[in-house]
Amino acid sequence: MTSTHAFWLAGRPATGEDSFDVTNPWDGRTVGTVAVPTDAQVEEAVAAAYAVREEFAATPAHVRAAALDHVVRRLTERTEEIAQLISAENGKPIKWARGEVGRAVSVFRFAAEEARRFNGGEAQRLDTDAGGTGRLGLTRRFPRGPVLGIAPFNFPLNLSAHKVAPAIAVGAPIILKPAPATPISSLILGELLAETDLPAGSWSVLTVPNDQMPALVQDERLPVISFTGSGPVGYAIMESVPRKHCTLELGGNGAAVVLADWSSEEDLEWAATRIATFSNYQGGQSCISVQRVIADASVYDRLVPKIVAAVEALVTGDPSDAATDVGPLVSEDAARRVESWVDEAVGAGATLLTGGKRDGATYAPTVLADLPGTTTIACEEVFGPVLYVQRTEGEAEAFAAANDSRYGLQAGVFTHDLQTAFRAHRALEVGGVVVGDVPSYRADQMPYGGAKQSGVGREGVRYAMDDYTYERVLVLTGLAL
């Protein structure tokens, strides 16, 4: 599979003076060699995006929608090839990589649909006071300007799609910076966009190393930044450019709350299976993976053995094998960090119910109990295949435990009671509450983002389109209203 991949500069393939290898975290083989743009090439891409901003904003909706539709078709045609690539560069089991391609198809399809109906305008009579007699306000949305999209490694195709597709839909030029560990999936998107009739300069995919990112972040010609990644990096970006419009999708430590009424054998089996699967489904490398299980005392002793059994039933191994549920983490360093956090927790008194072993970049799916609240895992996002269980008494204590975190991305609440569902929606300090399931559910058209230190702003195609644009009112005078 080894090959050399050009980056995409203002819609055309290009190579620079340097390159780097992308390696498979499972077996260490080289997946591909990726060209790195020079400083001059980065400048060319930014200048092109800035120069084309007015032309692109004025592009007819059908042109932008047609380009998005084209990407939908081509992603669909190349699903298996791209899934194999994601699995190779990311270490994601092939079953989940195929699902990621399917989700990216949906993102571009949603964007094509929204591009056709976005910005119909809202008319408002202004003659509600005498001074507004004969006046009508027409409000439309216009792009803020070129977007810098910074994508993470864990969903290298779909989270790049969440940056690119809404930008094209509204006519905002975009420069996409993929994660250095997993850039090839984003470069494939470039191949598909290059087959469209979008204006030159309206998009670039630049495989710049992280130490070159500050210059892009600071560039005043890129007034919008959409970042998905770690909290420290995201907030450092926002603090360094206080006058820019930033959307930050950051970390979480998702809680699955199992309440007393979720008590039948069927209920608990379902909850245990979902918790086990979605604590580990990307090697735990998802910001809405299950990290905490908060179970009512009345179901705790029956639920926990079911969770442990479901975790132990997961198949860990070669991500290219369709039977594999859990593959390696993105690197051996990432696995070592998870190992050190679990060792710290056990050393502080936590009970290891299963797992707790590392083999290279692979960390065994792990369940902890009796976790001291001062340990790193209790306070931070583990971003690995680790969950811990805790016992609570009653709904109020459970919701308080779920809120006892500086993060607030999503929460899952297992209950059959509609009133409880609405109380959870009001009480839980998160961006999304999923009832009857784990916090890991995300539909790509829904608003997605966090509270507290889990970020600022919302993704989800229509919501990102709003974020990339601003309202501008046109006042018409002398009308016979």
XYZ file of C-alpha atoms in Angstrom:
481
model
C 0.000 0.000 0.000
C 3.072 2.241 0.191
C 2.818 5.273 -2.077
C 3.669 8.970 -2.145
C 0.788 11.357 -1.657
C 0.726 14.962 -2.836
C -1.055 17.583 -0.797
C -3.654 19.837 -2.394
C -2.773 23.481 -2.985
C -5.637 25.671 -4.183
C -7.304 22.689 -5.810
C -4.263 21.139 -7.504
C -1.807 18.436 -6.365
C 1.599 19.633 -5.229
C 4.723 18.410 -3.497
C 7.228 20.290 -1.376
C 10.800 19.780 -0.330
C 10.099 17.434 2.576
C 7.939 14.406 3.299
C 7.078 12.070 6.137
C 5.931 8.479 6.486
C 2.558 7.426 7.849
C 2.777 4.123 9.706
C 0.234 1.498 10.690
C -0.001 1.397 14.512
C -0.855 -2.307 14.438
C 2.235 -3.647 12.668
C 4.446 -0.611 12.076
C 4.458 -0.914 8.297
C 4.549 2.225 6.157
C 1.108 3.092 4.811
C 2.269 5.962 2.647
C 4.698 8.827 2.270
C 3.138 12.283 2.397
C 4.572 15.465 0.933
C 4.932 18.531 3.176
C 4.252 22.044 1.821
C 6.887 24.732 2.100
C 6.164 28.038 3.806
C 5.820 29.620 0.370
C 3.234 27.031 -0.670
C 1.239 27.577 2.517
C 1.255 31.297 1.756
C 0.066 30.581 -1.777
C -2.863 28.519 -0.465
C -3.923 31.189 2.041
C -3.603 33.970 -0.537
C -5.690 31.961 -3.005
C -8.428 31.317 -0.431
C -8.553 34.994 0.457
C -8.566 36.109 -3.171
C -11.442 33.814 -4.161
C -13.648 34.505 -1.142
C -16.060 36.892 -2.886
C -16.308 34.789 -6.041
C -16.948 31.623 -4.040
C -19.570 33.275 -1.842
C -21.409 34.318 -5.011
C -21.241 30.856 -6.601
C -24.757 29.604 -7.408
C -26.153 27.133 -4.909
C -26.578 24.478 -7.579
C -22.847 24.557 -8.353
C -21.880 24.024 -4.728
C -24.560 21.369 -4.248
C -23.438 19.531 -7.381
C -19.858 19.415 -6.094
C -21.062 18.006 -2.778
C -23.241 15.458 -4.580
C -20.198 14.397 -6.604
C -18.247 13.699 -3.422
C -21.178 11.626 -2.147
C -21.092 9.458 -5.274
C -17.334 9.023 -5.298
C -17.060 8.245 -1.613
C -19.762 5.631 -2.065
C -17.956 4.093 -5.040
C -14.635 3.980 -3.184
C -15.972 2.965 0.233
C -13.979 -0.222 0.665
C -10.714 1.276 -0.583
C -11.036 4.277 1.728
C -12.110 2.135 4.695
C -9.002 -0.030 4.252
C -6.901 3.143 4.187
C -8.497 4.534 7.364
C -7.921 1.227 9.109
C -4.292 1.133 8.010
C -3.305 4.664 8.998
C -5.467 4.874 12.127
C -5.529 1.299 13.457
C -9.332 1.408 13.523
C -11.027 -1.976 13.055
C -12.294 -2.311 9.517
C -15.922 -2.623 10.638
C -15.720 0.824 12.230
C -13.738 2.267 9.314
C -16.499 1.235 6.917
C -18.985 2.922 9.187
C -16.907 6.088 9.159
C -16.960 6.253 5.373
C -20.730 5.808 5.467
C -21.041 8.689 7.898
C -18.876 10.937 5.709
C -21.172 10.126 2.787
C -24.091 11.300 4.914
C -22.302 14.525 5.889
C -21.732 15.479 2.257
C -25.282 14.481 1.352
C -26.725 16.608 4.170
C -24.517 19.504 3.042
C -25.715 19.209 -0.549
C -29.319 19.286 0.640
C -28.706 22.264 2.919
C -26.810 24.169 0.206
C -29.938 24.120 -1.938
C -32.217 25.565 0.731
C -29.839 27.635 2.859
C -30.208 31.403 3.011
C -33.699 31.839 1.643
C -33.807 35.057 3.669
C -36.157 36.207 6.380
C -38.397 39.210 5.746
C -39.408 41.371 8.714
C -41.840 44.273 8.709
C -40.247 47.277 10.356
C -43.389 49.441 10.540
C -44.182 48.281 14.063
C -43.119 51.804 15.080
C -43.977 54.956 13.163
C -40.360 55.511 12.135
C -40.394 52.243 10.222
C -43.382 53.025 8.013
C -42.831 51.633 4.515
C -39.717 49.740 5.551
C -38.952 46.027 5.280
C -35.918 44.224 6.645
C -34.539 41.262 4.702
C -31.974 39.200 6.623
C -29.587 36.838 4.862
C -26.404 35.063 5.912
C -22.999 35.601 4.323
C -19.672 33.793 4.863
C -17.426 35.276 7.539
C -14.477 34.517 5.267
C -12.047 31.671 4.634
C -12.051 28.850 7.194
C -9.102 27.061 8.750
C -10.283 23.537 9.567
C -8.053 21.509 11.892
C -9.007 17.830 12.017
C -8.036 15.115 14.549
C -6.718 11.593 14.039
C -9.556 9.573 15.517
C -12.104 10.083 12.712
C -9.737 11.250 9.981
C -12.316 11.200 7.180
C -15.595 12.044 8.873
C -14.331 14.895 11.025
C -12.570 16.347 7.994
C -15.917 16.093 6.212
C -17.513 18.056 9.056
C -15.092 20.905 8.331
C -15.132 20.822 4.526
C -18.738 20.056 3.561
C -20.414 22.932 5.476
C -17.800 25.382 4.175
C -18.497 24.412 0.571
C -22.235 24.522 1.236
C -22.097 28.199 2.284
C -19.407 29.262 -0.187
C -16.605 29.788 2.318
C -13.091 28.861 1.126
C -11.458 26.319 3.421
C -7.934 25.232 4.218
C -7.977 21.817 5.853
C -5.103 20.753 8.088
C -5.338 17.015 8.808
C -3.700 15.309 11.776
C -0.083 14.293 11.010
C -0.772 10.719 12.148
C -3.682 10.227 9.728
C -3.482 12.635 6.768
C -4.110 10.301 3.851
C -7.877 10.055 4.356
C -8.120 13.836 4.026
C -5.967 13.778 0.916
C -8.434 11.330 -0.638
C -11.118 13.975 -0.064
C -8.886 16.312 -2.043
C -8.841 13.853 -4.929
C -12.625 13.863 -5.042
C -12.958 17.643 -4.738
C -10.450 18.057 -7.577
C -12.931 16.281 -9.848
C -15.517 19.049 -9.316
C -16.002 22.502 -10.819
C -15.372 24.439 -7.606
C -13.327 27.618 -8.121
C -9.556 27.305 -7.877
C -8.423 28.417 -4.439
C -11.715 27.578 -2.744
C -10.140 24.623 -0.951
C -6.732 23.267 -0.005
C -5.574 20.280 2.048
C -2.228 21.132 3.619
C -0.251 18.433 5.422
C 1.734 20.860 7.530
C 3.344 19.619 10.752
C 1.899 20.818 14.028
C 4.737 23.250 14.664
C 3.691 25.194 11.551
C 0.101 25.508 12.727
C 0.535 28.726 14.792
C 1.328 30.735 11.653
C -1.887 29.529 10.008
C -3.879 30.195 13.160
C -2.573 33.755 13.387
C -3.123 34.640 9.737
C -5.746 37.401 9.598
C -6.954 36.211 6.198
C -8.452 33.140 7.920
C -11.070 34.694 10.242
C -12.796 31.407 11.128
C -11.153 28.463 12.880
C -12.874 25.122 13.323
C -10.780 22.866 15.579
C -11.376 19.353 16.862
C -8.835 17.973 19.299
C -7.471 18.328 22.798
C -8.605 20.972 25.251
C -5.186 22.522 25.915
C -4.500 22.985 22.205
C -8.011 24.230 21.433
C -8.084 26.830 24.183
C -4.541 27.923 23.358
C -5.728 28.595 19.804
C -8.754 30.592 20.952
C -6.748 32.628 23.462
C -4.118 33.445 20.823
C -6.703 34.873 18.389
C -9.412 36.518 20.536
C -10.866 38.446 17.597
C -11.409 35.387 15.421
C -14.520 33.221 15.322
C -13.552 29.845 16.803
C -15.480 26.612 17.040
C -13.796 24.160 19.393
C -14.834 20.521 19.663
C -12.775 19.265 22.583
C -12.641 16.410 25.035
C -15.095 14.635 27.255
C -15.376 11.830 29.765
C -18.806 10.565 28.835
C -21.071 9.193 31.543
C -23.634 6.432 31.086
C -26.191 6.770 33.891
C -28.214 3.627 34.624
C -31.217 4.445 36.803
C -33.320 2.198 39.031
C -36.156 1.675 36.553
C -33.768 0.203 33.975
C -33.870 -3.082 35.837
C -35.075 -6.057 33.809
C -32.601 -8.663 32.623
C -33.180 -7.496 29.061
C -32.581 -3.878 30.095
C -29.328 -4.646 31.837
C -28.037 -6.885 29.049
C -28.709 -4.098 26.534
C -27.020 -1.483 28.699
C -24.009 -3.710 29.374
C -23.542 -4.534 25.697
C -23.805 -0.911 24.608
C -21.484 0.268 27.381
C -18.867 -2.380 26.565
C -18.992 -1.713 22.839
C -18.872 2.069 23.039
C -16.208 2.269 25.676
C -13.912 0.438 23.282
C -15.146 0.888 19.722
C -12.334 3.145 18.492
C -9.888 1.829 21.040
C -11.711 4.270 23.306
C -10.381 7.106 21.131
C -13.657 8.969 20.803
C -14.545 12.022 22.839
C -18.036 10.587 23.453
C -16.920 7.076 24.325
C -18.183 5.704 27.636
C -15.633 6.430 30.349
C -17.887 6.514 33.403
C -20.765 4.213 34.327
C -22.941 5.634 37.089
C -25.339 2.934 38.238
C -28.099 3.070 40.809
C -27.370 0.885 43.819
C -30.459 -1.198 43.092
C -29.024 -2.425 39.769
C -25.272 -2.033 40.311
C -24.498 -5.575 41.508
C -26.391 -7.131 38.597
C -25.104 -4.719 35.965
C -21.374 -4.724 36.645
C -20.767 -8.464 36.016
C -22.668 -8.126 32.748
C -20.451 -5.202 31.707
C -17.304 -7.144 32.558
C -18.519 -10.184 30.612
C -19.439 -8.029 27.610
C -16.037 -6.320 27.680
C -14.219 -9.628 27.898
C -16.219 -10.920 24.905
C -14.844 -8.177 22.642
C -12.315 -9.389 20.079
C -9.016 -7.506 20.254
C -6.539 -7.864 17.429
C -5.691 -7.106 13.810
C -7.824 -4.160 12.679
C -7.979 -5.517 9.126
C -9.872 -8.581 10.389
C -13.641 -8.112 10.118
C -14.087 -9.987 13.411
C -11.978 -7.491 15.375
C -13.842 -5.159 17.724
C -10.872 -3.374 19.315
C -7.650 -2.508 17.544
C -4.536 -0.629 18.648
C -4.371 2.945 19.799
C -2.968 5.450 17.349
C 0.573 4.939 18.698
C 2.527 3.030 21.291
C 3.071 6.282 23.184
C -0.704 6.671 23.473
C -0.988 3.133 24.830
C 1.800 3.769 27.327
C -0.039 6.838 28.598
C -3.227 4.832 29.142
C -1.184 2.131 30.879
C 0.357 4.683 33.242
C -3.048 6.137 34.140
C -4.512 2.706 34.910
C -1.442 1.762 36.965
C -1.811 5.005 38.901
C -5.483 4.275 39.597
C -4.831 0.718 40.774
C -1.959 1.953 42.917
C -4.316 4.471 44.521
C -6.814 1.757 45.448
C -9.000 1.162 42.387
C -10.134 -2.404 41.742
C -9.166 -3.865 38.372
C -12.110 -5.969 37.205
C -10.662 -6.914 33.820
C -7.942 -5.833 31.398
C -5.066 -3.634 32.474
C -2.466 -5.059 30.060
C -0.571 -3.473 27.179
C 0.997 -5.131 24.116
C 2.750 -2.543 22.007
C 0.171 -0.018 20.835
C -2.716 -2.247 21.938
C -4.258 -1.847 25.374
C -6.665 -4.477 26.625
C -10.258 -3.302 27.242
C -10.298 -2.428 30.931
C -12.910 -2.014 33.659
C -12.167 -0.377 37.013
C -14.227 0.001 40.178
C -13.741 1.845 43.475
C -11.842 4.595 41.682
C -10.515 7.362 43.949
C -11.767 10.740 42.768
C -8.281 12.256 42.774
C -6.820 9.917 40.148
C -6.097 11.114 36.629
C -8.687 8.791 35.068
C -11.363 10.174 37.384
C -10.575 13.746 36.340
C -9.393 13.634 32.728
C -10.347 12.113 29.395
C -8.585 8.768 29.144
C -9.002 8.477 25.340
C -8.386 4.753 25.551
C -10.306 1.500 26.126
C -10.943 2.082 29.826
C -14.158 2.587 31.794
C -14.933 2.746 35.469
C -18.101 1.983 37.389
C -19.521 3.740 40.424
C -22.550 3.182 42.634
C -25.025 5.950 43.464
C -28.292 6.224 45.394
C -31.169 7.743 43.456
C -31.569 10.042 40.483
C -30.339 13.253 42.106
C -27.078 11.685 43.271
C -26.569 10.064 39.873
C -27.035 13.336 38.008
C -24.735 15.112 40.457
C -22.078 12.456 39.845
C -22.431 12.881 36.092
C -21.981 16.654 36.477
C -18.935 16.207 38.707
C -16.536 16.825 35.844
C -14.973 19.800 34.117
C -16.122 18.254 30.839
C -19.643 18.240 29.453
C -19.911 16.789 25.971
C -22.675 14.157 26.026
C -24.319 11.872 28.568
C -26.398 8.729 28.251
C -29.297 8.050 30.606
C -30.859 4.606 30.779
C -34.439 5.163 31.914
C -37.936 4.343 30.665
C -39.550 7.332 32.357
C -40.337 10.335 30.166
C -40.386 12.760 33.089
C -36.957 11.529 34.147
C -35.715 12.059 30.594
C -36.815 15.693 30.677
C -35.303 16.197 34.136
C -32.027 14.782 32.800
C -32.176 17.147 29.854
C -32.545 20.068 32.247
C -30.101 18.911 34.929
C -27.132 17.488 33.050
C -24.472 20.037 32.096
C -23.671 18.638 28.675
C -24.215 19.433 25.028
C -26.382 16.379 24.422
C -28.387 13.863 26.463
C -29.106 10.458 24.909
C -31.962 8.590 26.597
C -32.037 4.802 26.567
C -28.495 4.513 25.203
C -24.848 5.442 25.738
C -23.471 8.989 25.254
C -21.623 7.804 22.153
C -24.551 8.209 19.779
C -24.150 11.003 17.231
C -26.248 11.670 14.155
C -24.206 13.841 11.839
C -27.040 16.294 11.144
C -27.790 17.062 14.794
C -26.118 19.880 16.772
C -22.993 18.472 18.346
C -20.752 20.162 20.878
C -20.131 20.555 24.544
C -20.551 22.600 27.692
C -17.942 23.578 30.271
C -14.463 22.636 29.007
C -15.712 20.413 26.201
C -15.681 23.244 23.708
C -17.368 26.234 22.122
C -19.908 26.220 19.307
C -21.658 23.393 17.496
C -21.002 21.101 14.577
C -23.615 19.167 12.625
C -23.959 20.315 9.045
C -26.587 23.065 9.349
C -25.151 24.302 12.642
C -21.641 24.550 11.224
C -23.061 26.451 8.254
C -24.531 28.960 10.691
C -21.179 29.170 12.466
C -19.311 29.883 9.225
C -21.664 32.745 8.331
C -23.137 35.887 9.862
C -26.420 37.746 9.492
C -26.597 40.832 7.312
C -29.803 42.843 7.081
C -31.033 44.714 4.008
C -33.505 47.522 4.775
C -35.867 48.451 1.927
C -37.553 51.818 2.121
C -40.700 53.357 0.646
C -42.640 50.113 0.254
C -46.393 49.760 0.314
C -46.562 47.128 2.988
